[in-house]
N, CA, C and O atoms as a DFTB+ gen file, in Angstrom:
560 C
 N C O
     1  1      99.325      73.921      81.839
     2  2      98.546      74.828      81.648
     3  2      97.834      74.733      83.996
     4  3      97.379      75.683      84.633
     5  1      97.971      73.860      84.307
     6  2      97.960      74.161      85.722
     7  2      98.633      75.140      86.686
     8  3      98.212      75.685      87.707
     9  1     100.003      75.204      85.944
    10  2     100.932      76.228      86.413
    11  2     100.300      77.531      86.043
    12  3     100.059      78.355      86.925
    13  1      99.973      77.805      84.583
    14  2      99.530      79.412      84.373
    15  2      98.339      79.645      84.800
    16  3      98.068      80.796      85.143
    17  1      97.252      78.510      84.888
    18  2      95.945      78.756      85.908
    19  2      96.303      79.155      87.414
    20  3      95.517      79.909      87.987
    21  1      97.423      78.706      88.087
    22  2      97.690      79.290      89.296
    23  2      98.302      80.507      89.498
    24  3      98.026      81.278      90.417
    25  1      99.579      80.779      88.182
    26  2     100.046      82.123      88.316
    27  2      98.718      83.245      88.003
    28  3      98.657      84.214      88.760
    29  1      97.635      83.115      86.869
    30  2      97.051      84.376      86.884
    31  2      96.152      84.272      88.541
    32  3      96.018      85.267      89.253
    33  1      95.670      83.024      88.882
    34  2      94.737      83.507      90.130
    35  2      95.237      84.034      91.450
    36  3      94.512      84.571      92.287
    37  1      97.094      83.755      91.620
    38  2      98.088      84.347      92.280
    39  2      98.165      85.739      91.982
    40  3      97.886      86.686      92.718
    41  1      98.631      85.741      90.660
    42  2      98.258      87.252      90.386
    43  2      96.997      88.037      90.417
    44  3      97.193      89.170      90.855
    45  1      95.792      87.796      90.098
    46  2      94.660      88.516      90.612
    47  2      94.540      88.803      91.500
    48  3      94.323      89.999      91.694
    49  1      94.618      87.727      92.796
    50  2      94.257      87.648      94.033
    51  2      95.351      88.885      94.581
    52  3      94.904      89.510      95.543
    53  1      96.785      89.341      94.077
    54  2      97.474      90.006      94.225
    55  2      97.209      91.720      94.151
    56  3      97.309      92.734      94.840
    57  1      96.744      91.190      92.616
    58  2      96.281      92.644      92.129
    59  2      95.191      93.538      93.073
    60  3      95.274      94.745      93.301
    61  1      94.040      92.511      93.605
    62  2      92.784      92.697      94.188
    63  2      92.700      93.169      95.462
    64  3      91.727      93.646      96.046
    65  1      94.442      92.887      96.048
    66  2      95.002      93.138      97.719
    67  2      95.057      94.402      97.696
    68  3      94.502      95.242      98.404
    69  1      96.151      94.541      96.365
    70  2      96.403      96.038      96.102
    71  2      95.444      97.198      96.247
    72  3      95.369      98.060      97.122
    73  1      94.764      97.000      95.206
    74  2      93.805      97.697      94.433
    75  2      92.707      97.728      96.022
    76  3      92.112      98.799      95.907
    77  1      92.332      97.204      97.060
    78  2      91.624      97.393      98.087
    79  2      92.784      98.207      99.173
    80  3      92.363      98.869     100.121
    81  1      93.881      98.096      98.965
    82  2      95.007      99.342      99.422
    83  2      94.994     100.513      98.599
    84  3      95.784     101.410      98.893
    85  1      94.258     100.651      97.654
    86  2      94.635     101.904      96.982
    87  2      95.654     102.011      96.282
    88  3      96.058     103.077      95.817
    89  1      96.512     100.223      96.037
    90  2      97.787     100.537      94.952
    91  2      97.377      99.663      93.329
    92  3      96.265      99.352      92.900
    93  1      98.166      99.540      92.972
    94  2      98.420      98.932      91.786
    95  2      99.875      97.408      91.740
    96  3     100.689      97.093      92.608
    97  1      99.749      97.105      91.019
    98  2     101.460      96.127      90.896
    99  2     101.967      96.957      90.326
   100  3     103.079      96.974      90.854
   101  1     101.962      97.959      89.336
   102  2     102.817      98.879      88.742
   103  2     103.344      99.829      89.818
   104  3     104.544     100.041      89.994
   105  1     102.239     100.448      90.605
   106  2     102.629     101.403      91.791
   107  2     103.515     100.652      92.837
   108  3     104.419     101.176      93.489
   109  1     103.145      99.424      92.896
   110  2     104.014      98.838      93.916
   111  2     105.337      98.589      93.235
   112  3     106.086      99.394      93.788
   113  1     105.799      98.151      92.648
   114  2     106.724      97.604      91.609
   115  2     107.526      98.751      92.087
   116  3     108.349      98.613      92.992
   117  1     107.238     100.225      91.320
   118  2     107.877     101.304      91.367
   119  2     108.751     101.942      93.246
   120  3     109.816     102.410      93.648
   121  1     107.536     101.564      93.740
   122  2     107.633     102.067      94.997
   123  2     109.050     101.485      95.857
   124  3     110.026     101.906      96.479
   125  1     108.323     100.063      95.356
   126  2     109.757      98.924      95.969
   127  2     111.013      98.974      95.307
   128  3     111.995      98.485      95.865
   129  1     111.132      99.641      93.899
   130  2     112.464      99.897      93.420
   131  2     113.066     101.533      94.272
   132  3     114.148     101.786      94.803
   133  1     111.741     102.437      94.073
   134  2     112.384     103.137      94.614
   135  2     113.125     103.172      96.366
   136  3     114.130     103.809      96.684
   137  1     112.361     102.381      97.196
   138  2     112.703     102.215      98.382
   139  2     114.206     101.974      98.484
   140  3     115.004     102.664      99.119
   141  1     114.617     100.252      97.335
   142  2     115.653     100.144      97.225
   143  2     117.226     100.917      97.075
   144  3     118.367     100.474      97.208
   145  1     116.641     102.404      96.703
   146  2     117.441     103.226      96.131
   147  2     117.066     104.617      96.951
   148  3     115.896     104.772      97.300
   149  1     117.933     105.501      97.219
   150  2     117.106     106.540      97.486
   151  2     116.993     107.611      96.694
   152  3     116.351     108.600      97.048
   153  1     117.659     107.514      95.436
   154  2     117.230     108.161      94.246
   155  2     117.512     107.533      93.452
   156  3     118.658     107.091      93.522
   157  1     116.490     107.041      92.011
   158  2     116.859     106.363      90.798
   159  2     116.345     107.671      89.641
   160  3     115.941     108.792      89.947
   161  1     116.460     107.291      88.734
   162  2     116.521     107.592      87.113
   163  2     115.550     107.099      86.302
   164  3     115.448     105.901      86.565
   165  1     114.677     107.454      85.331
   166  2     113.743     106.811      84.968
   167  2     114.133     105.537      84.325
   168  3     113.526     104.465      84.316
   169  1     115.597     105.957      83.633
   170  2     115.893     104.160      83.063
   171  2     116.061     103.627      83.897
   172  3     115.135     102.828      84.030
   173  1     117.377     103.472      85.342
   174  2     117.435     102.800      85.883
   175  2     116.135     101.961      86.498
   176  3     116.188     100.787      86.863
   177  1     114.639     103.044      86.545
   178  2     113.711     102.529      87.412
   179  2     113.132     101.545      86.385
   180  3     112.778     100.433      86.779
   181  1     112.997     101.932      84.914
   182  2     112.357     100.725      83.796
   183  2     113.317      99.503      83.819
   184  3     112.828      98.398      83.581
   185  1     114.382      99.590      84.034
   186  2     115.311      98.287      84.104
   187  2     115.038      97.278      85.140
   188  3     115.101      96.057      84.994
   189  1     114.666      98.057      86.411
   190  2     114.239      97.405      87.748
   191  2     112.898      97.186      87.837
   192  3     112.521      96.188      88.451
   193  1     112.322      97.720      87.481
   194  2     110.828      97.395      87.229
   195  2     110.201      96.251      86.072
   196  3     109.255      95.482      86.239
   197  1     111.084      96.426      84.832
   198  2     110.535      95.625      83.791
   199  2     109.539      95.972      82.982
   200  3     108.797      95.195      82.380
   201  1     109.517      97.090      82.964
   202  2     108.218      98.070      82.481
   203  2     109.042      99.020      81.321
   204  3     109.955      99.716      81.764
   205  1     108.737      99.081      79.745
   206  2     109.361      99.847      78.954
   207  2     109.259     101.402      79.525
   208  3     108.639     101.634      80.563
   209  1     109.839     102.325      78.854
   210  2     109.738     103.467      79.085
   211  2     108.920     104.246      79.207
   212  3     108.770     105.003      80.167
   213  1     108.083     104.145      77.964
   214  2     106.962     105.362      77.851
   215  2     105.586     104.852      78.853
   216  3     104.873     105.730      79.340
   217  1     105.248     103.207      79.143
   218  2     104.553     102.969      80.207
   219  2     105.315     103.251      81.165
   220  3     104.489     103.657      81.982
   221  1     106.391     103.337      81.705
   222  2     106.304     104.100      83.051
   223  2     106.653     105.287      83.131
   224  3     107.264     105.562      84.164
   225  1     106.458     106.252      82.285
   226  2     106.257     107.594      82.300
   227  2     104.978     107.772      82.483
   228  3     104.461     108.788      82.948
   229  1     104.249     106.473      82.006
   230  2     102.345     107.024      82.479
   231  2     102.271     106.508      83.818
   232  3     101.456     106.926      84.640
   233  1     102.960     105.769      84.003
   234  2     103.058     105.347      85.497
   235  2     103.817     106.525      86.664
   236  3     103.295     106.611      87.775
   237  1     104.408     106.944      86.507
   238  2     105.318     108.181      87.051
   239  2     104.244     109.492      86.714
   240  3     104.461     110.567      87.272
   241  1     103.510     109.401      86.122
   242  2     103.094     110.614      85.743
   243  2     102.101     110.736      86.669
   244  3     102.098     111.753      87.363
   245  1     100.882     109.541      86.889
   246  2     100.346     109.077      87.812
   247  2     100.387     109.180      89.225
   248  3      99.678     109.718      90.075
   249  1     101.655     108.357      89.226
   250  2     101.991     108.746      90.505
   251  2     102.489     110.346      91.306
   252  3     102.437     110.785      92.455
   253  1     102.887     110.772      90.211
   254  2     103.291     112.232      90.687
   255  2     102.587     112.998      90.941
   256  3     102.870     114.014      91.576
   257  1     100.954     112.556      90.296
   258  2     100.334     113.611      90.647
   259  2      99.219     112.928      91.638
   260  3      98.091     113.405      91.762
   261  1      99.656     111.790      92.307
   262  2      99.045     111.530      93.670
   263  2     100.066     111.721      94.834
   264  3      99.961     110.985      95.816
   265  1     101.129     112.745      94.778
   266  2     101.695     112.761      95.408
   267  2     102.546     111.459      96.209
   268  3     102.734     111.234      97.405
   269  1     102.934     110.771      95.028
   270  2     103.737     109.848      95.557
   271  2     105.338     109.756      95.500
   272  3     106.243     109.227      96.144
   273  1     105.174     110.595      94.331
   274  2     106.861     111.008      94.189
   275  2     107.358     112.316      93.735
   276  3     106.568     113.259      93.697
   277  1     108.740     112.489      93.345
   278  2     108.524     113.721      92.216
   279  2     109.890     113.169      91.724
   280  3     110.693     112.338      92.147
   281  1     109.789     114.125      90.471
   282  2     110.786     114.253      89.578
   283  2     111.569     115.360      89.637
   284  3     111.218     116.335      90.302
   285  1     112.860     115.330      88.861
   286  2     113.534     117.036      89.004
   287  2     114.551     116.323      87.809
   288  3     114.610     115.139      87.476
   289  1     115.206     117.319      87.376
   290  2     116.718     116.685      86.437
   291  2     117.907     116.885      87.390
   292  3     118.247     117.555      88.365
   293  1     118.373     115.866      86.506
   294  2     119.775     115.727      87.323
   295  2     120.900     116.767      86.713
   296  3     121.426     116.840      85.602
   297  1     121.051     117.598      88.011
   298  2     121.838     118.703      87.349
   299  2     123.247     118.176      86.683
   300  3     123.607     118.918      85.770
   301  1     124.045     117.168      86.907
   302  2     124.786     116.479      86.181
   303  2     124.428     116.275      84.454
   304  3     125.220     116.368      83.516
   305  1     123.417     116.064      84.432
   306  2     123.050     115.291      83.312
   307  2     121.375     115.956      82.687
   308  3     120.535     115.115      82.364
   309  1     121.100     117.136      82.594
   310  2     120.113     117.576      82.347
   311  2     118.853     117.348      81.195
   312  3     117.906     118.079      80.904
   313  1     119.308     115.899      80.634
   314  2     118.773     115.007      79.997
   315  2     117.705     113.927      81.019
   316  3     116.520     113.661      80.816
   317  1     118.697     113.398      82.266
   318  2     117.921     112.786      82.990
   319  2     116.922     113.497      83.874
   320  3     116.898     114.685      84.195
   321  1     115.914     112.284      84.273
   322  2     115.131     112.693      85.201
   323  2     115.097     112.038      86.752
   324  3     114.947     110.823      86.875
   325  1     115.224     112.785      87.762
   326  2     115.845     111.698      89.050
   327  2     114.486     111.672      89.523
   328  3     113.849     112.725      89.557
   329  1     113.689     109.982      90.094
   330  2     112.834     110.095      90.973
   331  2     113.216     109.831      92.366
   332  3     114.210     109.210      92.740
   333  1     112.332     110.363      93.070
   334  2     112.608     110.067      94.408
   335  2     110.845     110.165      95.385
   336  3     109.801     110.790      95.195
   337  1     111.253     109.333      96.256
   338  2     109.556     109.112      96.920
   339  2     109.280     110.115      98.161
   340  3     109.835     110.095      99.260
   341  1     108.387     110.899      97.748
   342  2     107.682     111.706      98.734
   343  2     107.303     110.735     100.227
   344  3     107.475     109.531     100.413
   345  1     106.614     112.006     101.345
   346  2     106.759     111.614     102.429
   347  2     105.487     110.376     102.323
   348  3     105.435     109.326     102.963
   349  1     104.395     110.955     101.173
   350  2     103.104     110.304     100.915
   351  2     103.901     108.929     100.345
   352  3     103.669     107.825     100.837
   353  1     104.907     109.136      99.207
   354  2     104.918     107.412      98.877
   355  2     105.710     107.061      99.653
   356  3     106.481     106.403      98.954
   357  1     106.127     107.033     100.775
   358  2     106.676     106.195     101.862
   359  2     105.393     105.675     102.389
   360  3     104.955     104.553     102.135
   361  1     104.871     106.481     103.071
   362  2     103.246     106.011     103.646
   363  2     102.772     104.826     102.747
   364  3     102.628     103.693     103.206
   365  1     102.529     105.158     101.391
   366  2     101.982     103.964     100.281
   367  2     102.639     103.107     100.492
   368  3     102.100     102.093     100.935
   369  1     104.414     103.120     100.227
   370  2     105.080     101.701      99.941
   371  2     105.021     101.035     101.505
   372  3     105.213      99.829     101.664
   373  1     104.734     101.953     102.649
   374  2     104.636     100.600     104.058
   375  2     103.215      99.827     103.526
   376  3     103.079      98.618     103.338
   377  1     102.192     100.903     103.342
   378  2     100.923     100.138     103.259
   379  2     100.891      98.966     102.422
   380  3     100.317      97.963     102.847
   381  1     101.388      98.965     101.386
   382  2     101.519      98.070     100.015
   383  2     102.526      96.895     100.454
   384  3     102.429      95.740     100.039
   385  1     103.654      97.419     101.486
   386  2     104.354      96.237     101.818
   387  2     103.377      95.582     102.940
   388  3     102.874      94.486     102.694
   389  1     103.247      95.895     103.523
   390  2     101.864      94.986     104.602
   391  2     100.861      94.568     103.823
   392  3     100.270      93.688     104.449
   393  1     100.211      94.798     102.462
   394  2      99.408      94.016     101.761
   395  2     100.303      92.845     101.066
   396  3      99.809      91.731     101.244
   397  1     101.520      92.853     100.308
   398  2     102.298      92.297     100.057
   399  2     103.004      90.742     101.067
   400  3     103.348      89.590     100.807
   401  1     102.936      91.432     102.000
   402  2     103.512      90.703     103.132
   403  2     102.435      89.334     103.427
   404  3     102.726      88.146     103.286
   405  1     101.025      89.955     103.907
   406  2      99.956      89.387     103.956
   407  2      99.744      88.239     102.862
   408  3      99.446      87.077     103.135
   409  1      99.990      88.865     101.307
   410  2      99.547      87.887     100.506
   411  2     100.595      86.464     100.248
   412  3     100.380      85.416      99.640
   413  1     101.586      86.875     100.871
   414  2     102.783      86.171     100.816
   415  2     102.578      85.294     101.681
   416  3     102.927      84.197     101.245
   417  1     101.985      85.221     103.198
   418  2     101.685      84.683     104.465
   419  2     100.351      83.451     103.530
   420  3     100.183      82.233     103.460
   421  1      99.717      84.626     103.006
   422  2      98.342      83.604     102.680
   423  2      98.858      82.493     101.528
   424  3      98.277      81.409     101.476
   425  1      99.905      82.773     100.655
   426  2     100.119      81.850      99.712
   427  2     100.904      80.708     100.012
   428  3     101.047      79.712      99.304
   429  1     101.533      81.002     101.424
   430  2     102.293      80.584     102.124
   431  2     101.666      79.272     103.181
   432  3     102.283      78.278     103.563
   433  1     100.554      79.579     103.415
   434  2      99.865      78.763     104.259
   435  2      99.716      77.517     104.445
   436  3      99.338      77.013     103.387
   437  1      99.842      76.608     105.422
   438  2      99.786      75.124     105.199
   439  2     100.826      74.619     104.916
   440  3     100.809      73.396     105.057
   441  1     102.026      75.159     104.467
   442  2     103.367      74.777     103.347
   443  2     104.502      74.964     104.364
   444  3     104.894      76.071     104.732
   445  1     105.017      73.742     104.805
   446  2     106.069      73.796     105.690
   447  2     107.396      74.308     105.086
   448  3     107.471      74.428     103.863
   449  1     108.365      74.593     105.816
   450  2     109.675      74.882     105.018
   451  2     110.591      73.779     104.208
   452  3     111.727      73.971     103.776
   453  1     109.925      72.753     104.127
   454  2     110.562      71.540     103.150
   455  2     109.804      71.743     102.110
   456  3     110.441      71.684     101.058
   457  1     108.511      71.996     101.975
   458  2     107.677      71.890     101.095
   459  2     107.809      73.445     100.417
   460  3     107.625      73.546      99.204
   461  1     108.077      74.455     101.086
   462  2     108.340      75.727     100.353
   463  2     109.741      75.873      99.370
   464  3     109.799      76.566      98.354
   465  1     110.928      74.987      99.971
   466  2     112.103      74.398      99.884
   467  2     112.068      73.664      97.941
   468  3     112.792      73.671      96.946
   469  1     110.961      73.226      98.300
   470  2     110.800      72.270      97.152
   471  2     110.024      73.088      96.219
   472  3     110.457      73.161      95.068
   473  1     108.996      73.690      96.506
   474  2     108.561      74.646      95.439
   475  2     109.174      75.446      94.798
   476  3     108.799      75.922      93.726
   477  1     110.778      75.834      95.705
   478  2     111.182      77.133      95.084
   479  2     112.482      76.552      94.166
   480  3     113.218      77.192      93.416
   481  1     112.498      75.391      94.431
   482  2     113.531      74.396      93.591
   483  2     113.039      74.271      92.086
   484  3     113.768      74.492      91.118
   485  1     111.789      73.913      92.019
   486  2     110.692      73.570      90.808
   487  2     110.558      74.628      90.230
   488  3     110.674      74.618      89.005
   489  1     110.275      75.858      90.908
   490  2     110.020      77.006      90.311
   491  2     111.235      77.338      89.845
   492  3     111.128      77.793      88.706
   493  1     112.463      77.305      90.270
   494  2     113.728      78.072      89.394
   495  2     114.089      76.875      88.302
   496  3     114.577      77.286      87.249
   497  1     113.970      75.955      88.385
   498  2     114.114      74.908      87.456
   499  2     113.176      75.187      86.215
   500  3     113.623      74.937      85.096
   501  1     112.009      75.648      86.344
   502  2     110.940      75.464      85.261
   503  2     111.630      76.806      84.789
   504  3     111.652      76.769      83.559
   505  1     112.228      78.028      85.271
   506  2     112.250      79.541      85.410
   507  2     113.623      79.278      83.667
   508  3     113.729      79.769      82.543
   509  1     114.265      78.351      84.407
   510  2     115.815      78.347      83.865
   511  2     115.185      77.318      82.973
   512  3     115.962      77.232      82.021
   513  1     114.232      76.533      82.791
   514  2     113.858      75.948      81.512
   515  2     113.699      76.497      80.220
   516  3     114.060      76.143      79.098
   517  1     113.017      77.524      80.704
   518  2     112.559      78.948      79.997
   519  2     113.308      79.760      79.599
   520  3     113.106      80.275      78.499
   521  1     114.155      80.035      80.207
   522  2     115.200      81.082      80.013
   523  2     116.632      80.538      79.462
   524  3     117.411      81.287      78.871
   525  1     116.866      79.370      79.673
   526  2     118.351      79.378      79.168
   527  2     118.595      79.440      77.909
   528  3     117.637      79.330      77.144
   529  1     120.054      79.649      77.323
   530  2     119.963      79.785      75.804
   531  2     119.438      78.747      75.155
   532  3     118.638      79.362      74.450
   533  1     119.293      77.596      74.865
   534  2     118.799      76.823      74.150
   535  2     117.410      76.006      74.764
   536  3     117.113      76.313      75.919
   537  1     116.597      75.058      74.122
   538  2     115.635      74.243      74.796
   539  2     115.867      72.933      74.447
   540  3     116.715      72.422      73.715
   541  1     114.956      72.479      75.104
   542  2     115.269      70.625      74.765
   543  2     114.956      70.314      73.748
   544  3     115.305      69.200      73.355
   545  1     114.052      71.300      72.774
   546  2     114.040      70.521      71.240
   547  2     114.853      71.139      70.455
   548  3     115.157      70.611      69.385
   549  1     115.499      72.681      70.908
   550  2     116.783      72.817      69.324
   551  2     117.809      72.267      69.717
   552  3     118.527      72.377      70.711
   553  1     117.798      71.437      68.499
   554  2     119.169      71.152      68.550
   555  2     120.425      71.705      66.969
   556  3     121.234      71.059      66.302
   557  1     119.969      73.204      66.945
   558  2     120.841      73.804      66.201
   559  2     122.223      74.153      66.261
   560  3     122.750      74.752      65.324
């Protein structure tokens, strides 16, 4: 329960920080995914961001209306839309990146390198515990 409560509080704090800077978590995720590749199609973005296609389309529509990105048909495959950041999208990325960095600093405040390594190890083990093929109670 403590992990769930902590995750919720951390998530709410990050959402609030992004909102104060004019962003949201889905916007940040899309901007970050586009920043790591110069152009992406919507299927690649959905996979990178972990958002279903229809939900991603909704977010992309809003971001395009806000001038953060453009979409165009792929000349090699007219069924595919290529997504690219605009100059305004680049500026939004930098603004939200600063928010993400500040949020990360806030989370790590008062923790030394050894403690952070322990936290990373514990979180990695917990993730593995819930994502591995079998669970501790599954003996079939």
